[in-house]
PDB file of C-alpha atoms in Angstrom:
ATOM      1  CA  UNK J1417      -3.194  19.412 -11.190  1.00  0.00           C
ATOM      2  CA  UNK J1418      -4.862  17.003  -9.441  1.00  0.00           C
ATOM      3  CA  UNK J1419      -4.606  16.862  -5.128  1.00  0.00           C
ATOM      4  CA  UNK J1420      -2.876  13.713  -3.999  1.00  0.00           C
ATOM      5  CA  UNK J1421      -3.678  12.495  -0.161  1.00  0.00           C
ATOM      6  CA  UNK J1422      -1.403  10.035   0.400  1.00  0.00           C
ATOM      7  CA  UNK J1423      -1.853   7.895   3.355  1.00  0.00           C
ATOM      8  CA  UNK J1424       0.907   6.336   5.777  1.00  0.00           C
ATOM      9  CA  UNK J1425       0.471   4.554   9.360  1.00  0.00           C
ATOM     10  CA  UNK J1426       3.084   4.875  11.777  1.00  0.00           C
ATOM     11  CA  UNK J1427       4.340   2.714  14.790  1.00  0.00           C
ATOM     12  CA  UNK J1428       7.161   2.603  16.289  1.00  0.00           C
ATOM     13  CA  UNK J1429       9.439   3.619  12.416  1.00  0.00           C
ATOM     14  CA  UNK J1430      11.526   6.453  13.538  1.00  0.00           C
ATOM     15  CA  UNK J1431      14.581   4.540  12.109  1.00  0.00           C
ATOM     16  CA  UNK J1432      12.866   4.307   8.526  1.00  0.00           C
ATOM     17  CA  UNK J1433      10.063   7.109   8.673  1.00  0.00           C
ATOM     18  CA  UNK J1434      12.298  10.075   7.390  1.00  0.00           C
ATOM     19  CA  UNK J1435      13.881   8.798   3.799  1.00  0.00           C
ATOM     20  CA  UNK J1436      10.054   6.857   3.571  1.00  0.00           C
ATOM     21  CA  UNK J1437       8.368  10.582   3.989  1.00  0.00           C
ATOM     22  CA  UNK J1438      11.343  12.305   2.210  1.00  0.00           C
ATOM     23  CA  UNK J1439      10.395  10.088  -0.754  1.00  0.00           C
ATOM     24  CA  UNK J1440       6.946  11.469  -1.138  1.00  0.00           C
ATOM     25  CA  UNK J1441       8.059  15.207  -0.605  1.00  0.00           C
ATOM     26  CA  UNK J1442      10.531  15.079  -3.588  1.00  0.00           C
ATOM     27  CA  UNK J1443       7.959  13.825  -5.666  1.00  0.00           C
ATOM     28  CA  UNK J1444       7.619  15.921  -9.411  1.00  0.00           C
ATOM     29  CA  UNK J1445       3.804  16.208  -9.049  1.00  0.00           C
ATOM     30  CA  UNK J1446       4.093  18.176  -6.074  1.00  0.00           C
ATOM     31  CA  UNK J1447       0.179  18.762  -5.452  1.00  0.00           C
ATOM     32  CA  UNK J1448      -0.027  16.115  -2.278  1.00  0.00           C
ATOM     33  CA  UNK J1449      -0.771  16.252   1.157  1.00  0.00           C
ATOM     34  CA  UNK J1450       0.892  13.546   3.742  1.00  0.00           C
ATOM     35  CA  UNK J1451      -1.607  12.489   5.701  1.00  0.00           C
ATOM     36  CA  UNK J1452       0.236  10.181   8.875  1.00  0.00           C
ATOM     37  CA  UNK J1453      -1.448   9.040  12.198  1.00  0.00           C
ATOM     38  CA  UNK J1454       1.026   7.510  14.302  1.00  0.00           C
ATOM     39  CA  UNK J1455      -0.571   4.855  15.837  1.00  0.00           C
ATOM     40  CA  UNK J1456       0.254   4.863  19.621  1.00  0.00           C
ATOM     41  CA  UNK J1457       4.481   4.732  19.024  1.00  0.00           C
ATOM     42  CA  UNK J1458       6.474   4.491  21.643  1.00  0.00           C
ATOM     43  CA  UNK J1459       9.714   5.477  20.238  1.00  0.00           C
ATOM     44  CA  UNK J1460      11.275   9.228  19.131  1.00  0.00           C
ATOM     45  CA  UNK J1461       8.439   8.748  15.228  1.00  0.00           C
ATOM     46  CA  UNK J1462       5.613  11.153  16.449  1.00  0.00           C
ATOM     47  CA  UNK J1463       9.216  13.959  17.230  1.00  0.00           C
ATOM     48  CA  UNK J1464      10.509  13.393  14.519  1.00  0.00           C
ATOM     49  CA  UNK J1465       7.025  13.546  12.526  1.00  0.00           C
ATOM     50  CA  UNK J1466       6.348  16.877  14.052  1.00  0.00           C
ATOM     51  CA  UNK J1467       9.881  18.352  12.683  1.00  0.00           C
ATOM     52  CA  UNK J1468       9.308  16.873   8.987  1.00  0.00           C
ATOM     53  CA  UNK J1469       5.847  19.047   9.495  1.00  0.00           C
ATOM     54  CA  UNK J1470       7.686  22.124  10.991  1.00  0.00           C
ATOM     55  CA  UNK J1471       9.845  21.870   7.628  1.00  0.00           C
ATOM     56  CA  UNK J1472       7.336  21.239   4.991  1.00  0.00           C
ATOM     57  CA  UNK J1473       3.288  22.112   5.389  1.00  0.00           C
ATOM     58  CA  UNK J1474       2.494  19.251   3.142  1.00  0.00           C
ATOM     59  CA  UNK J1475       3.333  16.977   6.345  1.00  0.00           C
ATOM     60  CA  UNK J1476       0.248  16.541   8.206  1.00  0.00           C
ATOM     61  CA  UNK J1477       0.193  14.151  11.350  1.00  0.00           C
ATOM     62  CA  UNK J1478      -1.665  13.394  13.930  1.00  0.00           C
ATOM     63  CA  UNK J1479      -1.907  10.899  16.568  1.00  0.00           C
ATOM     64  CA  UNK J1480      -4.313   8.582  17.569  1.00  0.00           C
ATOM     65  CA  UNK J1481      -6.174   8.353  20.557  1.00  0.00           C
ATOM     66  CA  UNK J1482      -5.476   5.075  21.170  1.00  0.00           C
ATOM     67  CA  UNK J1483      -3.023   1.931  19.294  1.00  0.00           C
ATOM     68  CA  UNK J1484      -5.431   0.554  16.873  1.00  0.00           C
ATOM     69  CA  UNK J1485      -3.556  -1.253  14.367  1.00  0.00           C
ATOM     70  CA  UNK J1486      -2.813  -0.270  10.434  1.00  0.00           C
ATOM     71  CA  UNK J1487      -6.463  -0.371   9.149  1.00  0.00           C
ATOM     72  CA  UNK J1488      -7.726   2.512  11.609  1.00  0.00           C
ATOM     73  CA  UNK J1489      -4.604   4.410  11.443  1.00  0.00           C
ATOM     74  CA  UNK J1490      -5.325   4.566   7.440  1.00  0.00           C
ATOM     75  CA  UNK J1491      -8.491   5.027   8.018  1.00  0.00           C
ATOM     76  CA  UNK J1492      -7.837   7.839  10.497  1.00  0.00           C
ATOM     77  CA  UNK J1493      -5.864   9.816   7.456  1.00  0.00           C
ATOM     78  CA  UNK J1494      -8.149   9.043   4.855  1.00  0.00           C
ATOM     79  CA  UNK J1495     -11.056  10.720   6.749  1.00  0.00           C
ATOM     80  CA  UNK J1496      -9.131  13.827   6.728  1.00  0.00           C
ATOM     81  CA  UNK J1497      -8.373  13.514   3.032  1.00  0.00           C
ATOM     82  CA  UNK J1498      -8.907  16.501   0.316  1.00  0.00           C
ATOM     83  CA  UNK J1499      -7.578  15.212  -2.309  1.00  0.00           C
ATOM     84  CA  UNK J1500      -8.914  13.445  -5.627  1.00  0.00           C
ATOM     85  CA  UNK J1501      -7.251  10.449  -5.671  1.00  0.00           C
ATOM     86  CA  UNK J1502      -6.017   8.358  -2.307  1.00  0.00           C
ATOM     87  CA  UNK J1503      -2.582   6.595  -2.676  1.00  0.00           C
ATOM     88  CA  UNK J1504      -0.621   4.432   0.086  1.00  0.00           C
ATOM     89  CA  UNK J1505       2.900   3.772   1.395  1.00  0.00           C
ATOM     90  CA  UNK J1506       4.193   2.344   4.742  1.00  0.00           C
ATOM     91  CA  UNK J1507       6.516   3.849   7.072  1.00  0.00           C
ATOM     92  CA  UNK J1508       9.407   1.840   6.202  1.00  0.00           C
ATOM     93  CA  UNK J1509       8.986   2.116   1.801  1.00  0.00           C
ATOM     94  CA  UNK J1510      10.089   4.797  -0.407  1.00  0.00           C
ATOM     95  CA  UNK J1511       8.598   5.926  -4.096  1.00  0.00           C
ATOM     96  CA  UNK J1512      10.948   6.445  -6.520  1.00  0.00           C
ATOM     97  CA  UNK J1513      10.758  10.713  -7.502  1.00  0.00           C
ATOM     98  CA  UNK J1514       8.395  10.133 -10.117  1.00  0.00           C
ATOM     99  CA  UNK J1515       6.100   7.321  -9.285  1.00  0.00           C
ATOM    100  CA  UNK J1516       2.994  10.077  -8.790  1.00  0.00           C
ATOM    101  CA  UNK J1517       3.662  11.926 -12.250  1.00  0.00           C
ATOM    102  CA  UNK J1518       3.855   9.155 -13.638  1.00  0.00           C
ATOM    103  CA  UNK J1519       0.809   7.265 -12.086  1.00  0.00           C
ATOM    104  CA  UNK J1520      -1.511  10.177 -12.388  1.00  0.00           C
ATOM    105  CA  UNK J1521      -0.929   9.998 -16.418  1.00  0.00           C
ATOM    106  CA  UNK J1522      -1.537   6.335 -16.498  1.00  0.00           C
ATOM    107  CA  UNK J1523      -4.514   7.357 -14.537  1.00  0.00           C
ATOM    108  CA  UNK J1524      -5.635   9.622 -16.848  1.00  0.00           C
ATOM    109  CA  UNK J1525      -6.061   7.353 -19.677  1.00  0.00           C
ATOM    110  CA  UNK J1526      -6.434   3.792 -17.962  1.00  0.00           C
ATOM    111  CA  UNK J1527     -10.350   3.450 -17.819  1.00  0.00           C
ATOM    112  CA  UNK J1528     -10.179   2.448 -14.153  1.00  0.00           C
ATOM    113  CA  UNK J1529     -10.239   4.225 -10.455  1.00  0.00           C
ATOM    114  CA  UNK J1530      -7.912   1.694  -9.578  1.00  0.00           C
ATOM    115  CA  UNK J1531      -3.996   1.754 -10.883  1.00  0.00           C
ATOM    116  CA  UNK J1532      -0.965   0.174  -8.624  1.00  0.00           C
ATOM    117  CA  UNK J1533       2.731  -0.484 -10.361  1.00  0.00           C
ATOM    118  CA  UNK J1534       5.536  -2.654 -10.220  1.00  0.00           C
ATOM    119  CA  UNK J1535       8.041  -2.136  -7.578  1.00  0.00           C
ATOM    120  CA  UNK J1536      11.690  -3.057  -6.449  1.00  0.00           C
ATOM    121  CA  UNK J1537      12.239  -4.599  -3.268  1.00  0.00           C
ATOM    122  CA  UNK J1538      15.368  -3.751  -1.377  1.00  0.00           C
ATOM    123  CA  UNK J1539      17.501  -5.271   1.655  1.00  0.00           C
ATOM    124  CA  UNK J1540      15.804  -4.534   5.349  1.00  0.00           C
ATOM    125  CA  UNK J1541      19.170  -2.923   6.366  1.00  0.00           C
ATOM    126  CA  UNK J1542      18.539  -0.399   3.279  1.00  0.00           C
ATOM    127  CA  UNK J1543      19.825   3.359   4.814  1.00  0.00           C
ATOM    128  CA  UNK J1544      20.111   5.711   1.996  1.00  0.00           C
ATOM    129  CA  UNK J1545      16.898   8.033   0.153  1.00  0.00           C
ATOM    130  CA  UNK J1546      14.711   6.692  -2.987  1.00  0.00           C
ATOM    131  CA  UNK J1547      17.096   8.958  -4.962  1.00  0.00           C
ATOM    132  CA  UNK J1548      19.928   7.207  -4.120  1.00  0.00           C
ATOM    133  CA  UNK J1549      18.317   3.815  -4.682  1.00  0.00           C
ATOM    134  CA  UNK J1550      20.216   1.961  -7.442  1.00  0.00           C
ATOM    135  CA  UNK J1551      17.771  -0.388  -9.440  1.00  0.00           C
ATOM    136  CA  UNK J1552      18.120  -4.342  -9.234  1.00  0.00           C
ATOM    137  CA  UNK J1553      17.141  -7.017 -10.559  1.00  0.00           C
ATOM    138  CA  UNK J1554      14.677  -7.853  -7.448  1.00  0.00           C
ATOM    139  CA  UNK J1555      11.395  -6.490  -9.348  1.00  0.00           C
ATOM    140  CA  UNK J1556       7.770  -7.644  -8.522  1.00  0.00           C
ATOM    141  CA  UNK J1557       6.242  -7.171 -11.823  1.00  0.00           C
ATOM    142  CA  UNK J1558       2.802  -6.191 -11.813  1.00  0.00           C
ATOM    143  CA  UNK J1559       0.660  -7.394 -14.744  1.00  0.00           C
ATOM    144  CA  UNK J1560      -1.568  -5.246 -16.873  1.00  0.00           C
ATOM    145  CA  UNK J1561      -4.807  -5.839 -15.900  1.00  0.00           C
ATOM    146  CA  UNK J1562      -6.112  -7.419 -13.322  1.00  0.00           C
ATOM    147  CA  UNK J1563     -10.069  -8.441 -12.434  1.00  0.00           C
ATOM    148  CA  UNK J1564     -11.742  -9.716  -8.989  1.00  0.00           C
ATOM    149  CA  UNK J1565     -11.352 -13.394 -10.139  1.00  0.00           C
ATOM    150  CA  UNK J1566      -7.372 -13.396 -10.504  1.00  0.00           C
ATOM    151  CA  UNK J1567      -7.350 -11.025  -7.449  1.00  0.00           C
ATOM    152  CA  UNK J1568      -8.447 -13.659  -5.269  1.00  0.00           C
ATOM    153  CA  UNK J1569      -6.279 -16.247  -5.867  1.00  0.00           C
ATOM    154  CA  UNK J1570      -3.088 -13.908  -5.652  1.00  0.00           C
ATOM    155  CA  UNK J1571      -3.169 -10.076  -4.266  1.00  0.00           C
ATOM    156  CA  UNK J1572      -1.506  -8.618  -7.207  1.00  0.00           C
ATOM    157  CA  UNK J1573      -1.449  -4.678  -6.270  1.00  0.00           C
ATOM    158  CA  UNK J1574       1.743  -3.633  -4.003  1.00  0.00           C
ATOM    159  CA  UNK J1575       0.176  -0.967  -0.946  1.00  0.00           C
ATOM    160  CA  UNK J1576       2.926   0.981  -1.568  1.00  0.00           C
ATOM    161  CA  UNK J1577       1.859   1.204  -5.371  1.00  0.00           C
ATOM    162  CA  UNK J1578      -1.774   1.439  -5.013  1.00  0.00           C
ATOM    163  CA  UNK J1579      -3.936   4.841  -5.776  1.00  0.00           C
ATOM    164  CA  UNK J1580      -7.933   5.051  -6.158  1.00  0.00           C
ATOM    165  CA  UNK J1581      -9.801   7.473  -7.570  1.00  0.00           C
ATOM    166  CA  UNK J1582     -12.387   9.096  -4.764  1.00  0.00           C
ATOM    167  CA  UNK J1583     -13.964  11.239  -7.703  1.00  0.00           C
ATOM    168  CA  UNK J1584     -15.281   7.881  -9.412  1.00  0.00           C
ATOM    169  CA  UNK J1585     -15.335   5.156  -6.121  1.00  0.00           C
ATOM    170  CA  UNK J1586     -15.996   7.939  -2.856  1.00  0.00           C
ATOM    171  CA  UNK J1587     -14.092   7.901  -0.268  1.00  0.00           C
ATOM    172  CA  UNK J1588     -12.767   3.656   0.660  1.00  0.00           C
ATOM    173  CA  UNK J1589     -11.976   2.752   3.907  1.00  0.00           C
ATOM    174  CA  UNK J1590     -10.496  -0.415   5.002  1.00  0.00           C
ATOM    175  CA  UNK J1591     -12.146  -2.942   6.862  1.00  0.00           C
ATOM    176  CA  UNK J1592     -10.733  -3.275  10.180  1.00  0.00           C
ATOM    177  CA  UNK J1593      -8.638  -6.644  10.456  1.00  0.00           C
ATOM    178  CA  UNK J1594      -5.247  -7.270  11.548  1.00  0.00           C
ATOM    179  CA  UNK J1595      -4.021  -8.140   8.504  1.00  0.00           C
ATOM    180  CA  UNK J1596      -4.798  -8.308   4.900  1.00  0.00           C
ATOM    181  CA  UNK J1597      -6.999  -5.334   5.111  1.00  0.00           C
ATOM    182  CA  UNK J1598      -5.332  -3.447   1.955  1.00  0.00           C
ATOM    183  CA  UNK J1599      -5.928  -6.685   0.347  1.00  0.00           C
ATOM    184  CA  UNK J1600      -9.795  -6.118   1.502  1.00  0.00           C
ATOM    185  CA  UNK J1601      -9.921  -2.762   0.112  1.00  0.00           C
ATOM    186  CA  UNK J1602      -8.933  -3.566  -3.490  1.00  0.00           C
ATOM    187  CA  UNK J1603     -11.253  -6.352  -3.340  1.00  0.00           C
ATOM    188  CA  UNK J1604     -14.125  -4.287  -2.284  1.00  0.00           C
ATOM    189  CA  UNK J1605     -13.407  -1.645  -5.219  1.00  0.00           C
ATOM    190  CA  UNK J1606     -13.063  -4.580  -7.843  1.00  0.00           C
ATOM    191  CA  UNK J1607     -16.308  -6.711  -6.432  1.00  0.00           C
ATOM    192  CA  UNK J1608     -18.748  -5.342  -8.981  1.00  0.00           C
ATOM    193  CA  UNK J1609     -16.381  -5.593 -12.230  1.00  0.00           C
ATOM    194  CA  UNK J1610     -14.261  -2.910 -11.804  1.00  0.00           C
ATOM    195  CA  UNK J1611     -10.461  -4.094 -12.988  1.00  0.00           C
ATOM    196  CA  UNK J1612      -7.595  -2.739 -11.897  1.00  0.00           C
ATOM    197  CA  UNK J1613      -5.220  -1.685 -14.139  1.00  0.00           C
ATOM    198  CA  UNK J1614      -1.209  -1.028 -13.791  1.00  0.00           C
ATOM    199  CA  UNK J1615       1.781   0.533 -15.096  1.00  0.00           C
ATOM    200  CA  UNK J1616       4.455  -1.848 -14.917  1.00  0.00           C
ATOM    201  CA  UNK J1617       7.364   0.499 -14.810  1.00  0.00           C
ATOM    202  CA  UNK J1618       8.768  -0.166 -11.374  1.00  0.00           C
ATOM    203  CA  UNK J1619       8.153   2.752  -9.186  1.00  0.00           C
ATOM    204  CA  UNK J1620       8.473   2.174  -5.634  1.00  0.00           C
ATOM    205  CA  UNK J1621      10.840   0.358  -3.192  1.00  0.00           C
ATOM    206  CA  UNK J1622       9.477  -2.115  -1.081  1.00  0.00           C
ATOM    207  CA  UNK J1623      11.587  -3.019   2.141  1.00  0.00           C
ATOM    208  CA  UNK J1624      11.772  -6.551   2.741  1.00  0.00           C
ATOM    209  CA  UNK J1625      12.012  -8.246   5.989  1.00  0.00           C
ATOM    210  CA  UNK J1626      14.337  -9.482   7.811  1.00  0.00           C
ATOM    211  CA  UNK J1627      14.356 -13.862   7.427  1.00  0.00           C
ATOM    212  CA  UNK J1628      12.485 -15.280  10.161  1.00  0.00           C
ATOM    213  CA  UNK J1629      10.084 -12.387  10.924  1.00  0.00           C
ATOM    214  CA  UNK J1630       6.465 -13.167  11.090  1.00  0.00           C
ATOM    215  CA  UNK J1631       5.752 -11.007   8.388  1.00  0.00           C
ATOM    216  CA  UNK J1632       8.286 -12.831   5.721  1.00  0.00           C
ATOM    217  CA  UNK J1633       6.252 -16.055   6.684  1.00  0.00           C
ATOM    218  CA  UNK J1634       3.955 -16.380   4.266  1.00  0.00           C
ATOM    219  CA  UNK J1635       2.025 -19.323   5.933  1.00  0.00           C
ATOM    220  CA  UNK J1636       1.336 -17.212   8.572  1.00  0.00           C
ATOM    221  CA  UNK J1637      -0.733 -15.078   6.165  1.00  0.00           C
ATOM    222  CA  UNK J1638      -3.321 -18.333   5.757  1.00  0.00           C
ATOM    223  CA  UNK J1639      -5.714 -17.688   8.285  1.00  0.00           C
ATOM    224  CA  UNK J1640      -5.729 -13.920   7.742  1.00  0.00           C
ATOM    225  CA  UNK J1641      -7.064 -14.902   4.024  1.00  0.00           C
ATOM    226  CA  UNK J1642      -9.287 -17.680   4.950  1.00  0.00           C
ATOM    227  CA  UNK J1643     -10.539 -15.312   6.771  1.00  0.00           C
ATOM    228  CA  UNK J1644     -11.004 -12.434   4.305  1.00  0.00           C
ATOM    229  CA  UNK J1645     -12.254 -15.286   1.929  1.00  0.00           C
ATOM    230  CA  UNK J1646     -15.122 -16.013   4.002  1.00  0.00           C
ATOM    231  CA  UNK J1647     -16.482 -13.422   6.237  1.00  0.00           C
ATOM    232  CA  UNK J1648     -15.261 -10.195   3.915  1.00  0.00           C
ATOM    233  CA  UNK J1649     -16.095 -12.046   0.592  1.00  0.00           C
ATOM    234  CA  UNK J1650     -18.846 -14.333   1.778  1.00  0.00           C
ATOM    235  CA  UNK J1651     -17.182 -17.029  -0.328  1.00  0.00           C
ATOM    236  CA  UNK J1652     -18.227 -20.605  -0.197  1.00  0.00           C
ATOM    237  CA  UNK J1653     -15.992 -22.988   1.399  1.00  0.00           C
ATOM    238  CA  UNK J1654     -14.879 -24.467  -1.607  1.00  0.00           C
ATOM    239  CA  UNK J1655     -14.184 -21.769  -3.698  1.00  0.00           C
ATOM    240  CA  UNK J1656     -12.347 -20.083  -0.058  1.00  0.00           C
ATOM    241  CA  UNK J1657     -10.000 -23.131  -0.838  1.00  0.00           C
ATOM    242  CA  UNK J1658      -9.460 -23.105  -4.079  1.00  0.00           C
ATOM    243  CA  UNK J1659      -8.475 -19.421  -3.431  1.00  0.00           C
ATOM    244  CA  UNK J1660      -6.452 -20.075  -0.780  1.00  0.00           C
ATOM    245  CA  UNK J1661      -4.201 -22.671  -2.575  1.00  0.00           C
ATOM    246  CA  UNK J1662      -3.811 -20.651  -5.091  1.00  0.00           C
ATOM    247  CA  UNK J1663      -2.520 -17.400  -2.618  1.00  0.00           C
ATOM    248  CA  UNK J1664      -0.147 -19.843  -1.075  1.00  0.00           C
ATOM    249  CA  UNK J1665       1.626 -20.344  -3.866  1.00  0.00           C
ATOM    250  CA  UNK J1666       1.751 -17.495  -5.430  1.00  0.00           C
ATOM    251  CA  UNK J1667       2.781 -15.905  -2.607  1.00  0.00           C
ATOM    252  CA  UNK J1668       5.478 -18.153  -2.029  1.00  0.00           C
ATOM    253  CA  UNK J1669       7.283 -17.508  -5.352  1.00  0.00           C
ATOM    254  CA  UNK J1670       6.963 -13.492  -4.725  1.00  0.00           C
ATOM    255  CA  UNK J1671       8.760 -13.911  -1.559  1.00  0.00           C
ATOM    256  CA  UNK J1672      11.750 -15.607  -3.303  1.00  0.00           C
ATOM    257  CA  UNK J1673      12.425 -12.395  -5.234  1.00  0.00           C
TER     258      UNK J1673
END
């Protein structure tokens, strides 16, 4: 069986971490290792981290030297990776128990390094595990296939669904920005004509925030893409704008679901 490093950055998510890393232990393709950096918490998350490790060796954290932000805390796990493919979530998601078996076999046969899925999204206040999770209607359906062209005008691959192939691409870090820098990565696999490719069976649980918080403000996302648009992607100003209508509104009718 293929090795599985799955990568999640932690600050400050002791109320969410557990059921988040639960989700990827009780996984049916158990080959995986957990690769966490906690980046610089201040609350009870690198404790409780270092019990979930006491209780299964799979669990590997670590914490870095200094707060750094999400792109160097992935970054920081997927330097110690083993494994053959590289797949995300966030402290605060869950995968549904089996989102890897699943994924790998899609993998298998897709023709691409790059896969992601469709994925539910669930109330911030959420407090049970991904196996109690009851499916609803709030899906964010991922289409089949997917090339650089659509990619920039709407970031169609959920983090929490996404899983390269290091056998085929190497090892893919993130560029460090403060945002958007998943977004980056996919980006940078996909520049030369590689798709990416999905199974659109919803496999994940994404944890949507609260109303009001700077993350569920989609506008504040603009300058985070202008800036990916033209200093990541060296794209012109026109075509940056073109892009970036485009992301605005497609982002705007995701966040409605």
């Amino acid at each position: 069986m293929p090795l599985v490093s799955v990568v999640m950055p932690v600050h400050n998510s002791a109320a969410t971490l557990g059921s988040s890393v639960r989700s990827v232990l009780a996984q049916t393709h158990p080959d995986l290792e957990l690769l966490i950096t906690d980046d610089a918490s201040s609350d009870d998350s690198m404790d409780l981290l270092k019990e979930l490790a006491r209780q299964d060796e799979r669990v590997l954290p670590e914490a870095a030297a200094r707060q750094g932000g999400a792109a160097q805390a992935r970054n920081l796990a997927i330097a110690r990776a083993r494994g053959d493919y590289i797949a995300f979530l966030d402290s605060d998601d869950m995968w549904l128990p089996t989102k890897l078996e699943k994924q790998l076999a899609f993998a298998a046969t897709a023709g691409t390094p790059l896969t992601f899925t469709s994925y539910y999204k669930m109330d911030a206040l959420y407090a049970g595990e991904a196996a109690d999770f009851v499916p609803n209607g709030r899906v964010v359906r991922a289409p089949a296939h997917v090339d650089y062209s659509a990619m920039l005008v709407q970031d169609h691959i959920g983090a929490l669904t996404a899983m390269y192939d290091r056998r085929v691409v190497g090892t893919k870090l993130m560029p460090d920005m403060p945002k958007r820098q998943d977004y980056a990565l996919w980006l940078s696999i996909m520049r030369d004509g590689t798709p990416a490719r999905a199974l659109q069976e919803p496999l994940a649980v994404y944890r949507a925030q609260r109303a009001g918080s700077l993350s569920s403000n989609k506008l504040s996302l603009v300058p985070y893409n202008w800036n990916l648009y033209r200093r990541h992607e060296h794209l012109s100003v026109l075509r940056s704008a073109r892009a970036l209508a485009g992301a605005a509104w497609h982002s705007m009718r995701k966040s409605r679901i």
